[in-house]
XYZ file of C-alpha atoms in Angstrom:
564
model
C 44.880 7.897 -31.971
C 45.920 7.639 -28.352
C 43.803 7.392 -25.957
C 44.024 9.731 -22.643
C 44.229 7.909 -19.534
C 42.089 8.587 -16.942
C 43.921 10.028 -13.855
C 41.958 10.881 -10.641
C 41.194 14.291 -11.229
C 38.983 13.714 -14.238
C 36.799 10.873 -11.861
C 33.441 12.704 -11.090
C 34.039 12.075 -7.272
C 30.023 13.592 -6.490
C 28.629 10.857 -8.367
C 30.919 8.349 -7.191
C 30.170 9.072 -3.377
C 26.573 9.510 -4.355
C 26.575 5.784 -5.851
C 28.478 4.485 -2.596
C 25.680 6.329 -0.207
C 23.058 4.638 -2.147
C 24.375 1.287 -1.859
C 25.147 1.742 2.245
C 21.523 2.949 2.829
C 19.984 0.038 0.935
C 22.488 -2.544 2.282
C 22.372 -0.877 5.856
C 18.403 -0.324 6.545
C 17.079 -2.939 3.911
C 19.294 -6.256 2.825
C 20.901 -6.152 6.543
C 17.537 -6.043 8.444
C 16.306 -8.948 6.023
C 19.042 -11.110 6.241
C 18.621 -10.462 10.204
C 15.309 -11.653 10.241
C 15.986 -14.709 7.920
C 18.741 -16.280 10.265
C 16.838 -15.506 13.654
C 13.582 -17.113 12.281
C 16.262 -20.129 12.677
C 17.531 -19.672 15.731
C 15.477 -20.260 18.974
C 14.860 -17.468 21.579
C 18.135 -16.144 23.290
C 20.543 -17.990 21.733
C 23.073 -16.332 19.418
C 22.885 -16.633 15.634
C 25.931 -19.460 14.645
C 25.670 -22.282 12.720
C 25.418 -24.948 15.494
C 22.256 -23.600 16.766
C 20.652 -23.430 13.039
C 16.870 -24.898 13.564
C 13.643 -25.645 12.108
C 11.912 -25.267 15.885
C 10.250 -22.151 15.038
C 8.717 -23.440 11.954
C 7.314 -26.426 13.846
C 4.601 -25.197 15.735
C 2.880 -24.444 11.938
C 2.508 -28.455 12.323
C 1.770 -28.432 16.091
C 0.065 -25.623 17.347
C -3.533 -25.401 16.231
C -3.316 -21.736 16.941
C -0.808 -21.444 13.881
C -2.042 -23.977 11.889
C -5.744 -21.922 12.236
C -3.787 -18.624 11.282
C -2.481 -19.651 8.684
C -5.648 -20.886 6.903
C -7.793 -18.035 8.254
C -4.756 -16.119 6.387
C -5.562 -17.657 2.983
C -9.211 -17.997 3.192
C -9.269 -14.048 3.709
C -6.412 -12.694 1.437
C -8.038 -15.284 -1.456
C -12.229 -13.691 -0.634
C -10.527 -9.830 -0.163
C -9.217 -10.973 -4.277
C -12.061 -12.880 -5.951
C -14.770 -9.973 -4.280
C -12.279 -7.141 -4.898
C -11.941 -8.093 -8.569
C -15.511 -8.702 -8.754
C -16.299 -5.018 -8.154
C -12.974 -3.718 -9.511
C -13.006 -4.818 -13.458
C -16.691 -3.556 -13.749
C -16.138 -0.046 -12.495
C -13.043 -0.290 -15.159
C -15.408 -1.264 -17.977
C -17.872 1.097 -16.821
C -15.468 4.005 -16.478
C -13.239 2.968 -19.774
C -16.254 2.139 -22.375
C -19.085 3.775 -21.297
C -20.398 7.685 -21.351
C -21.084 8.443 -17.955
C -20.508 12.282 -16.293
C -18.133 12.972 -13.699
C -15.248 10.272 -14.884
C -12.481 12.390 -13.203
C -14.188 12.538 -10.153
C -15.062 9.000 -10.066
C -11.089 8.439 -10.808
C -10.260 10.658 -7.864
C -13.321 9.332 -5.553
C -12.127 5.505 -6.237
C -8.421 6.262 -5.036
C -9.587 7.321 -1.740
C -10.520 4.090 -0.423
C -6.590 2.875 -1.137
C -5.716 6.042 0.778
C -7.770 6.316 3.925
C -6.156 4.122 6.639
C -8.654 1.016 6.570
C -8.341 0.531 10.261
C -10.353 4.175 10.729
C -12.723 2.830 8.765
C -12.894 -0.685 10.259
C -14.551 0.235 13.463
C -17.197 2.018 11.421
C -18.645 -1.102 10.691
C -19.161 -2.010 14.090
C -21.325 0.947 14.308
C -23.036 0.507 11.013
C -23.157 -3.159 11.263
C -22.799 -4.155 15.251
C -25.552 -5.713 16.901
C -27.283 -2.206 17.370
C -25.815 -0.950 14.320
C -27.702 1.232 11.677
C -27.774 -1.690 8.565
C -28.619 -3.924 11.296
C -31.918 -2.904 12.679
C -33.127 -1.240 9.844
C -32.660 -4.709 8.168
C -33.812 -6.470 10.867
C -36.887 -4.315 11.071
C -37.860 -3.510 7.321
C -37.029 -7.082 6.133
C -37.132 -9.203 9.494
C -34.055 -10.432 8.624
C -30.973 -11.332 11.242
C -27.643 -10.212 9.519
C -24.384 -12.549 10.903
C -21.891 -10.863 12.691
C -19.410 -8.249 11.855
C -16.690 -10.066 13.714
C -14.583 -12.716 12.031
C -14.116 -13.678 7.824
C -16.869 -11.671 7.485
C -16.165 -8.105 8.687
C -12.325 -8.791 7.795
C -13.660 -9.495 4.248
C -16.199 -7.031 3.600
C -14.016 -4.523 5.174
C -10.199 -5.120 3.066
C -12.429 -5.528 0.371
C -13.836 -2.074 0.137
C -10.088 -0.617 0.605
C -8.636 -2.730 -1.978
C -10.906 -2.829 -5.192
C -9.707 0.174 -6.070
C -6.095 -1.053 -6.806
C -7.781 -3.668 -9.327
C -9.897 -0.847 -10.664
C -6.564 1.486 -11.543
C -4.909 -0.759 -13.183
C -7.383 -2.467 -15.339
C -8.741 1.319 -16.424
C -5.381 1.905 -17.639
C -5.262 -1.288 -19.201
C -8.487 -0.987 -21.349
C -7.586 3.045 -21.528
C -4.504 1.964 -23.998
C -6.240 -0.820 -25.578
C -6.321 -0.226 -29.613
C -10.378 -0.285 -30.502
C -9.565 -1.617 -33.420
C -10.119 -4.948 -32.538
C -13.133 -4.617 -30.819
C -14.716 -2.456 -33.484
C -13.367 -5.030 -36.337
C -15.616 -8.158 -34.002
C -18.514 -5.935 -34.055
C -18.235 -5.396 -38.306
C -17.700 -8.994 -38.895
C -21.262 -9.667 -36.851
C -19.622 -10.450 -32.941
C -22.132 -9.440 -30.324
C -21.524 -7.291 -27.151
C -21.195 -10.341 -24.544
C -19.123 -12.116 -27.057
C -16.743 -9.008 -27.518
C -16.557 -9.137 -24.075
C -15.669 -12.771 -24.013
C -13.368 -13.312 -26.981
C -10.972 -10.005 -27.268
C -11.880 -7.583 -23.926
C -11.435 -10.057 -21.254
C -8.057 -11.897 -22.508
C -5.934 -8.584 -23.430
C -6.615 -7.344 -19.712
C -6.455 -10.909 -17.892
C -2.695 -9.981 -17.822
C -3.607 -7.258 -15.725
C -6.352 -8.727 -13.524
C -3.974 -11.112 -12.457
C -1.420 -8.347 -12.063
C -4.044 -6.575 -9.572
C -5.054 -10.292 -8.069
C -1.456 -10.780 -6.506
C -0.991 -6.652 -5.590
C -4.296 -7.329 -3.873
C -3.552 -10.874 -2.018
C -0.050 -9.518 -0.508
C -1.693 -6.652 0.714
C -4.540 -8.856 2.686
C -2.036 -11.190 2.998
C 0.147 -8.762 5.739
C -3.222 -6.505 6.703
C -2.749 -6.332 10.313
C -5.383 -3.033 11.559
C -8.364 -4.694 10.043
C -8.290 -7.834 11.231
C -7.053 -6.532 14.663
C -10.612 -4.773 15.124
C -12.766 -6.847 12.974
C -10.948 -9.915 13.846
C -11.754 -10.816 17.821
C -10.590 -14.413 17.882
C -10.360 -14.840 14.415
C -6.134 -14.476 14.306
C -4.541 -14.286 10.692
C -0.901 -14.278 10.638
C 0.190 -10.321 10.940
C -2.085 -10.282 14.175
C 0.034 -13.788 15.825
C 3.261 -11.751 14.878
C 2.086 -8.784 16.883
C 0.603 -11.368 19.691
C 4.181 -12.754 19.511
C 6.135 -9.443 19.703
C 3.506 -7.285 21.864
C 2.794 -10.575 24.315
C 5.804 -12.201 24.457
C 8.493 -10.111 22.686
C 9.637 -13.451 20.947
C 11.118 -12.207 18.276
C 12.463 -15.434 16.584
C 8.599 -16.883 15.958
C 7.816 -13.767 14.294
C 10.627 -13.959 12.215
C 9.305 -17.354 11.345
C 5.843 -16.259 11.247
C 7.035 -13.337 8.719
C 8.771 -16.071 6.352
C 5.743 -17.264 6.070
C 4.143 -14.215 5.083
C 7.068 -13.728 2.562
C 6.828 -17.189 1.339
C 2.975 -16.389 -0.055
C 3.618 -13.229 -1.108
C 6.568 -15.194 -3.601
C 4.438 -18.029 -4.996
C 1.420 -15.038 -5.560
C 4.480 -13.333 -7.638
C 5.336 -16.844 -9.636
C 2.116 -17.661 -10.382
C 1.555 -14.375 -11.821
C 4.573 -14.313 -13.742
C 3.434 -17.928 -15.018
C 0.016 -17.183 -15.978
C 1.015 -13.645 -17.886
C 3.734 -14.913 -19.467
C 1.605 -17.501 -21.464
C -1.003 -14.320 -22.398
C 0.330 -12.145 -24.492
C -1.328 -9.440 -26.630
C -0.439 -6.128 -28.019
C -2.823 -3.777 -27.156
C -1.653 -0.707 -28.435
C -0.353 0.013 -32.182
C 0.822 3.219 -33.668
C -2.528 3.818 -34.916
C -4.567 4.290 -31.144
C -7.096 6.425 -30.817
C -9.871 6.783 -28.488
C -12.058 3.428 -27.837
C -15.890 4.277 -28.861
C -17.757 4.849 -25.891
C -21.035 3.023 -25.296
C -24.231 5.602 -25.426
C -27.048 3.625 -24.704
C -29.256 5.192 -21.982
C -29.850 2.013 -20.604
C -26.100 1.154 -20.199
C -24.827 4.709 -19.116
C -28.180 4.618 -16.432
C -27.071 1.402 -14.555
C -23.306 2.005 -15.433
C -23.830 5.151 -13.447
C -25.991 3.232 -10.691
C -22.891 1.120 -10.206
C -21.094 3.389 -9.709
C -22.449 5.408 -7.342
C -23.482 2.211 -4.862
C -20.151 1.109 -4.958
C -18.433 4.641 -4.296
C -20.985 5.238 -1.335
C -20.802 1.947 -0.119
C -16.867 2.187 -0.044
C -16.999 5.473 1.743
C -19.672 5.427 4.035
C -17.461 4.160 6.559
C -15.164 7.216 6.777
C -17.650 9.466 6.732
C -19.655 7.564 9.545
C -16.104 8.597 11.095
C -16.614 12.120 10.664
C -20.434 11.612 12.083
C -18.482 9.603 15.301
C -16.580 12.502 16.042
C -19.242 15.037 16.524
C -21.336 12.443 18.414
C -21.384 12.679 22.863
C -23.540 9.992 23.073
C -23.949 6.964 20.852
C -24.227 3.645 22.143
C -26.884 1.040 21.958
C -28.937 3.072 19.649
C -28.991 3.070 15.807
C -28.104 6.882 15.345
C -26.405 9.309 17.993
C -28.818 10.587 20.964
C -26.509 13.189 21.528
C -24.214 15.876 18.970
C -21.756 18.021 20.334
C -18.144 19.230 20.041
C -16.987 17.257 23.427
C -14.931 15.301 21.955
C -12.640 17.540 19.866
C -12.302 19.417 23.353
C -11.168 16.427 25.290
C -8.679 15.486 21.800
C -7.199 18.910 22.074
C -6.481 19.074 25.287
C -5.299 16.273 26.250
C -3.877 13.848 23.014
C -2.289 16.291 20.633
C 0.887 14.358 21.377
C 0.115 11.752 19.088
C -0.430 13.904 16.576
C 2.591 15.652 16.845
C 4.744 12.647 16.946
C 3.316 11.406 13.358
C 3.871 14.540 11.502
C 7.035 14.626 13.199
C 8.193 11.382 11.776
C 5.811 10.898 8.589
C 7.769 14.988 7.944
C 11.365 13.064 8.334
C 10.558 10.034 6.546
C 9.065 11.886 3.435
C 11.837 14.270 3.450
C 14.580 10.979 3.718
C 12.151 9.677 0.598
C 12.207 12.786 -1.080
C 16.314 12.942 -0.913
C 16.880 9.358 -1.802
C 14.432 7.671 -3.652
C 15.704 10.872 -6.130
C 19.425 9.924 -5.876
C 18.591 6.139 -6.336
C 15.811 6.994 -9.113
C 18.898 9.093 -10.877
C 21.538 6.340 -10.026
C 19.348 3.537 -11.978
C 18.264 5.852 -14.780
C 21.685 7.673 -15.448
C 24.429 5.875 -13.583
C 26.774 3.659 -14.807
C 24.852 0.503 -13.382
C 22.749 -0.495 -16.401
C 23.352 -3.746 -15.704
C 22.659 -3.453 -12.305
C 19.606 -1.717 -12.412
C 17.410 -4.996 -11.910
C 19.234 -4.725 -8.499
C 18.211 -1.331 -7.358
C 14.858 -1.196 -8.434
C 14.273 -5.229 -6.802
C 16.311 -3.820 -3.769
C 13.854 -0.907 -3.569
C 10.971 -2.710 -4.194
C 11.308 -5.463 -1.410
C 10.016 -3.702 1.743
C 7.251 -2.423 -0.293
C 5.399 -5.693 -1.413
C 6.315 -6.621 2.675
C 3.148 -6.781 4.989
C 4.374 -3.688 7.438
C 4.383 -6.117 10.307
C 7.113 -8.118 8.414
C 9.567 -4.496 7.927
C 8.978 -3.998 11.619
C 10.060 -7.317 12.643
C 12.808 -7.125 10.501
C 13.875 -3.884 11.771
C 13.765 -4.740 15.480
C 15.486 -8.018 14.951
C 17.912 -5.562 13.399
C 18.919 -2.778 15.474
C 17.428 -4.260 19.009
C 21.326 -4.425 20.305
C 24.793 -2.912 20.007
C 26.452 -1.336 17.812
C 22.998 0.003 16.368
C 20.681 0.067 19.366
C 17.647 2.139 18.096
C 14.553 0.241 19.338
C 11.947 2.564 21.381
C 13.425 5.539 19.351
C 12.095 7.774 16.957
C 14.651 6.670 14.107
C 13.718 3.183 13.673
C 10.093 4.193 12.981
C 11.397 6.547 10.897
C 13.636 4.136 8.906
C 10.825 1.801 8.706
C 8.493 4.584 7.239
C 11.277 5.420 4.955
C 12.085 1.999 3.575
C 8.839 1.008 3.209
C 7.385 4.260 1.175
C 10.764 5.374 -0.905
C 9.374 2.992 -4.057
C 6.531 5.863 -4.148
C 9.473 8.472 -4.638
C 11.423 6.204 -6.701
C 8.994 4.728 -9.043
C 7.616 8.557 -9.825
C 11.362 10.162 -10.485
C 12.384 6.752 -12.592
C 9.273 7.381 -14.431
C 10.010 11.251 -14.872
C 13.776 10.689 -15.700
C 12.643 8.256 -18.326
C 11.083 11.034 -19.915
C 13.739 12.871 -20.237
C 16.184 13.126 -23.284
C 20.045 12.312 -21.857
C 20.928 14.807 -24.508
C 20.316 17.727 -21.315
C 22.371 15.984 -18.633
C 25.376 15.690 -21.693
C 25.102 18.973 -22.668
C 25.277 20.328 -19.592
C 28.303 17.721 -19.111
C 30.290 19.332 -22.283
C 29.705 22.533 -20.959
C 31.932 21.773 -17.679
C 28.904 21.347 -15.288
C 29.836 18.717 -12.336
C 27.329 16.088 -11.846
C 25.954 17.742 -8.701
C 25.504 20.789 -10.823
C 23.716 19.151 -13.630
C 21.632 17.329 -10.880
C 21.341 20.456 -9.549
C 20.230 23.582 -12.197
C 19.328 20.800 -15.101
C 17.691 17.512 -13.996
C 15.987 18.503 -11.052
C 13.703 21.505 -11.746
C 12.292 19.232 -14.768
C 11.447 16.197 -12.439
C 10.487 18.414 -9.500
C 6.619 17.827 -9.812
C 6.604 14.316 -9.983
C 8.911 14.496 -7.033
C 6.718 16.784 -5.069
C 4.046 14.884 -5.966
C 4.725 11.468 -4.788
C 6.749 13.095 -1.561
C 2.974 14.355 -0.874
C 1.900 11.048 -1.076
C 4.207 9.325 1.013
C 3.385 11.865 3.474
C -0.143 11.527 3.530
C -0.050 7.482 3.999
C 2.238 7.610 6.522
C -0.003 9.905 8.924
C -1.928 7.271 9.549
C 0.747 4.412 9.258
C -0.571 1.722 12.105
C 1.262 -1.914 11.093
C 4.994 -1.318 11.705
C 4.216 1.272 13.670
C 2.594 -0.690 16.390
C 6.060 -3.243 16.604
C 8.324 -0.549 16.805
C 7.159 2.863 18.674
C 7.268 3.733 22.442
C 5.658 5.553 24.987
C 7.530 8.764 24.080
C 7.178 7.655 20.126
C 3.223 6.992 20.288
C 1.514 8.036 17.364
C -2.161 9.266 15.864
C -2.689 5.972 14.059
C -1.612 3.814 17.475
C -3.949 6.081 20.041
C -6.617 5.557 17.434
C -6.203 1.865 18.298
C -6.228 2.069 21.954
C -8.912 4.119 21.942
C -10.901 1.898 19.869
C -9.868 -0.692 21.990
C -10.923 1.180 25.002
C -13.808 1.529 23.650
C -13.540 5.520 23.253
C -15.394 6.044 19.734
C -15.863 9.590 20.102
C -11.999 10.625 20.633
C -11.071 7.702 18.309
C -12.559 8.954 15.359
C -11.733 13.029 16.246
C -8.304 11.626 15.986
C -9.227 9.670 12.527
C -11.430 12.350 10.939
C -8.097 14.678 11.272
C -5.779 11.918 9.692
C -9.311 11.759 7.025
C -8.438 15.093 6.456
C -4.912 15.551 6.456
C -4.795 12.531 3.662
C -7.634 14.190 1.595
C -5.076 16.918 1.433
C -2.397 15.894 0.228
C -4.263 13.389 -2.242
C -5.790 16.248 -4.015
C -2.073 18.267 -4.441
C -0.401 15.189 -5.661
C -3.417 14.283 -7.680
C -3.183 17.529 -9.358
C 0.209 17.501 -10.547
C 0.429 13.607 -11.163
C -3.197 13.466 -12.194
C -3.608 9.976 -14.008
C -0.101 8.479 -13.286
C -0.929 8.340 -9.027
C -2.659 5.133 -9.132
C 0.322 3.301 -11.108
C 2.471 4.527 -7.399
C 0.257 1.350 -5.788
C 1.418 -1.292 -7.458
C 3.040 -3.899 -6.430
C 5.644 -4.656 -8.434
């Protein structure tokens, strides 16, 4: 049988220049701006990248300079407490929600994602108020118990602060873990005489520790590249994000924070070995054929303080945004333990005179989502049902890069990037938009791969046989069924980039200033009032947009926050 040759008018030319645009845009605004950073973190200041000037002098002053040397241990210390305290709340609240009968699970599911949602930097200053030297905790501790609390400021505020935004992500993922675990095992220990602790012990704890230590490194390079929390909490207490920005914002050296990003990077990769070490030695199947629901634990006892936990830790979590919300409505509050003084003055002076902000981020958090939207899609579709099988591993590690970056590390890399000719974008709009975009397509991408997986090829080759192009298939087949999830995570993307502050705060300008960046300088000012009108409306508009996506993702959202 002879076999037709393939001429150039039977080569789908749609999908082909859909492939080559994916490729550009990653190589362009992702591997370029990398690669960019890498060689200048090499290079000392104003000299030009060549081999001759290759150089370790950068790197030194981690050996010298007591200010880096300090950094870089204040870096670990925090990032390791924000993980051992964040799993220490996290995995209960799992077991709790998972195994016991409590009310209200769905709303404790949607309640516990907020915390990963809110921009923790709103929140931050909170616990000066709640916690400052005339804070609420503070003298009613003080008075009640007669006891002297330490201060916010430092490893502790950083700590207790990060922590409250980030037990959530280990709470997800080990709920989903113990959600598809197969009770059989458990309820087989219990027949053959194993009590409740030991349970616990000898078949709970090691089929999740894969997961814990999952959520452990998605948890340590996220405090690892935290820059708006320790930037409030953090007075002279530096950690490495805040030296980059002291490098950039003081100096505009953009060569140390190359190196100083590295170095970021460089934890961020042994977190990822270790984990990959540790899990693959733990392996367990935790869900057979035969799954059904795990037994849940009725004891009154158990579902009382399983219900007490939860509610301490959900209002401890969240009392910090809505002391926001209190903020906002307060004219006079300073010195004293609760406002003197409630009015709308501050919403008046907001509106009338720093709507710009505001503006400017749903300008660009609009663009970026919509850039997301478009093609996290295509690159979604190009890994799923392209012709790059092989390459897939190379798409989806491409994609996944910028996302496991601290912010302040895309925004270095970025500037370093497209600071001079032929691509001259710095103090522009676009680079903050490309850095939203790079750094929040995964959400798009992970929800459409997830969606096209779903889907039987059988449509898209039917379609095919019928004579439909690929951009038709795309078009009137693929795309209506994976719309939700697409709509979905765009909503997402959009409501965590409202209040975007890290890369934001390397990149914008004065004409480019956004909500999350004149939240800062007010709270640097000292202006709590305005400060928290503006973060009670980025509250808001993120409450929003969590509740649409959560409705038609439902379950699936908290897997978008993963690491990896």
């Amino acid at each position: 049988m002879n076999k037709r040759r393939l001429s150039l008018k039977d080569i789908d030319w749609t999908s082909v220049v859909v492939l080559i645009m994916v490729f550009v845009v990653l190589g362009l605004f992702i591997i370029y701006p990398i690669g960019k950073m890498v060689l200048m973190s090499f290079v000392k200041p104003d000299q030009p990248i060549t081999i001759s000037n290759l150089t370790m002098h950068n790197f030194r002053r981690f050996s010298s300079s007591n200010l880096y040397k300090q950094a870089t241990l204040n870096s670990i210390k925090v990032s390791l407490a924000i993980v051992f305290f964040s799993v220490l709340l996290g995995v209960p609240l799992a077991f709790v929600v998972s195994r016991i009968d409590i009310p209200g699970k769905d709303i404790i599911s949607s309640l516990s994602t907020l915390p990963i949602i809110l921009p923790p930097f709103v929140g931050a200053y909170s616990w000066i108020i709640l916690r400052g030297r005339n804070g609420l905790i503070t003298c009613f501790v003080e008075k009640v118990l007669g006891i002297t609390l330490p201060s916010i400021y430092g490893f502790r505020g950083i700590t207790l602060a990060m922590c409250l935004g980030y037990w959530p992500l280990v709470f997800l993922m080990i709920q989903g873990a113990l959600s598809v675990a197969d009770p059989f095992l458990e309820e087989s220990a219990e027949v053959m005489g194993a009590g409740f602790l030991r349970r616990l012990r000898t078949i709970v704890l090691p089929l999740v520790s894969p997961t814990i230590g999952a959520a452990a490194v998605t948890v340590f390079m996220r405090s690892i590249g935290g820059f708006g929390v320790p930037a409030i909490l953090g007075g002279e207490y530096y950690v490495l994000p805040t030296l980059i920005f002291f490098q950039v914002a003081g100096y505009f050296n953009l060569n140390s924070a190359c190196a100083i990003s590295l170095v970021c990077i460089l934890f961020s990769i042994i977190a990822l070995v270790i984990m990959n070490y540790v899990t693959s030695k733990q392996k367990a199947i935790t869900m057979t054929s035969t799954t059904r629901e795990v037994k849940q634990i009725t004891h009154p006892v158990a579902k009382f303080f399983g219900m007490l936990y939860v509610v301490l830790l959900l209002g401890i979590s969240l009392a910090p945004h809505i002391t926001v919300v209190i903020a906002a409505f307060s004219e006079v509050w300073a010195g004293t333990p609760l406002p003197t003084k409630m009015g709308l003055a501050n919403f008046r002076k907001v509106f009338t005179s720093s709507m710009s902000p505001l503006k400017n981020s749903l300008i660009l958090a609009l663009s970026a989502t919509l850039l997301c939207a478009f093609f996290g899609t295509l690159v979604a579709h190009t890994a799923v049902r392209g012709k790059t099988a092989r390459g897939r591993w190379l798409i989806d590690a491409t994609v996944t890069i910028p996302f496991i970056l601290p912010g302040m590390v895309v925004g270095v890399a970025l500037l370093s990037a497209f600071i001079n000719p032929p691509l001259f974008l710095a103090g522009t709009g676009i680079i903050v938009i490309i850095s939203y975009f790079v750094r929040r397509m995964p959400y798009v991408f992970r929800s459409a791969v997830g969606a096209l997986e779903g889907l039987d090829p059988m449509l898209d080759q039917a379609s095919s046989i019928m004579g439909a192009s690929w951009a038709t298939t795309f078009r009137k087949v693929t795309m209506p069924l994976i719309a939700p999830s697409i709509v979905a995570s765009s909503m997402i993307t959009f409501t965590t980039l409202v209040g975007e502050l890290s890369s934001t705060m390397i990149l914008y300008s004065a004409r480019w200033k956004t909500i999350s960046v004149a939240i800062y300088e007010f709270l640097v000012d000292d202006a709590l009032g305005p400060a928290c009108v503006l973060g009670s409306i980025v509250n808001v508009v993120v409450l929003i947009g969590m509740l649409v996506a959560n409705k038609l993702l439902g379950r699936k959202m908290g897997s978008m926050f993963k690491a990896g």
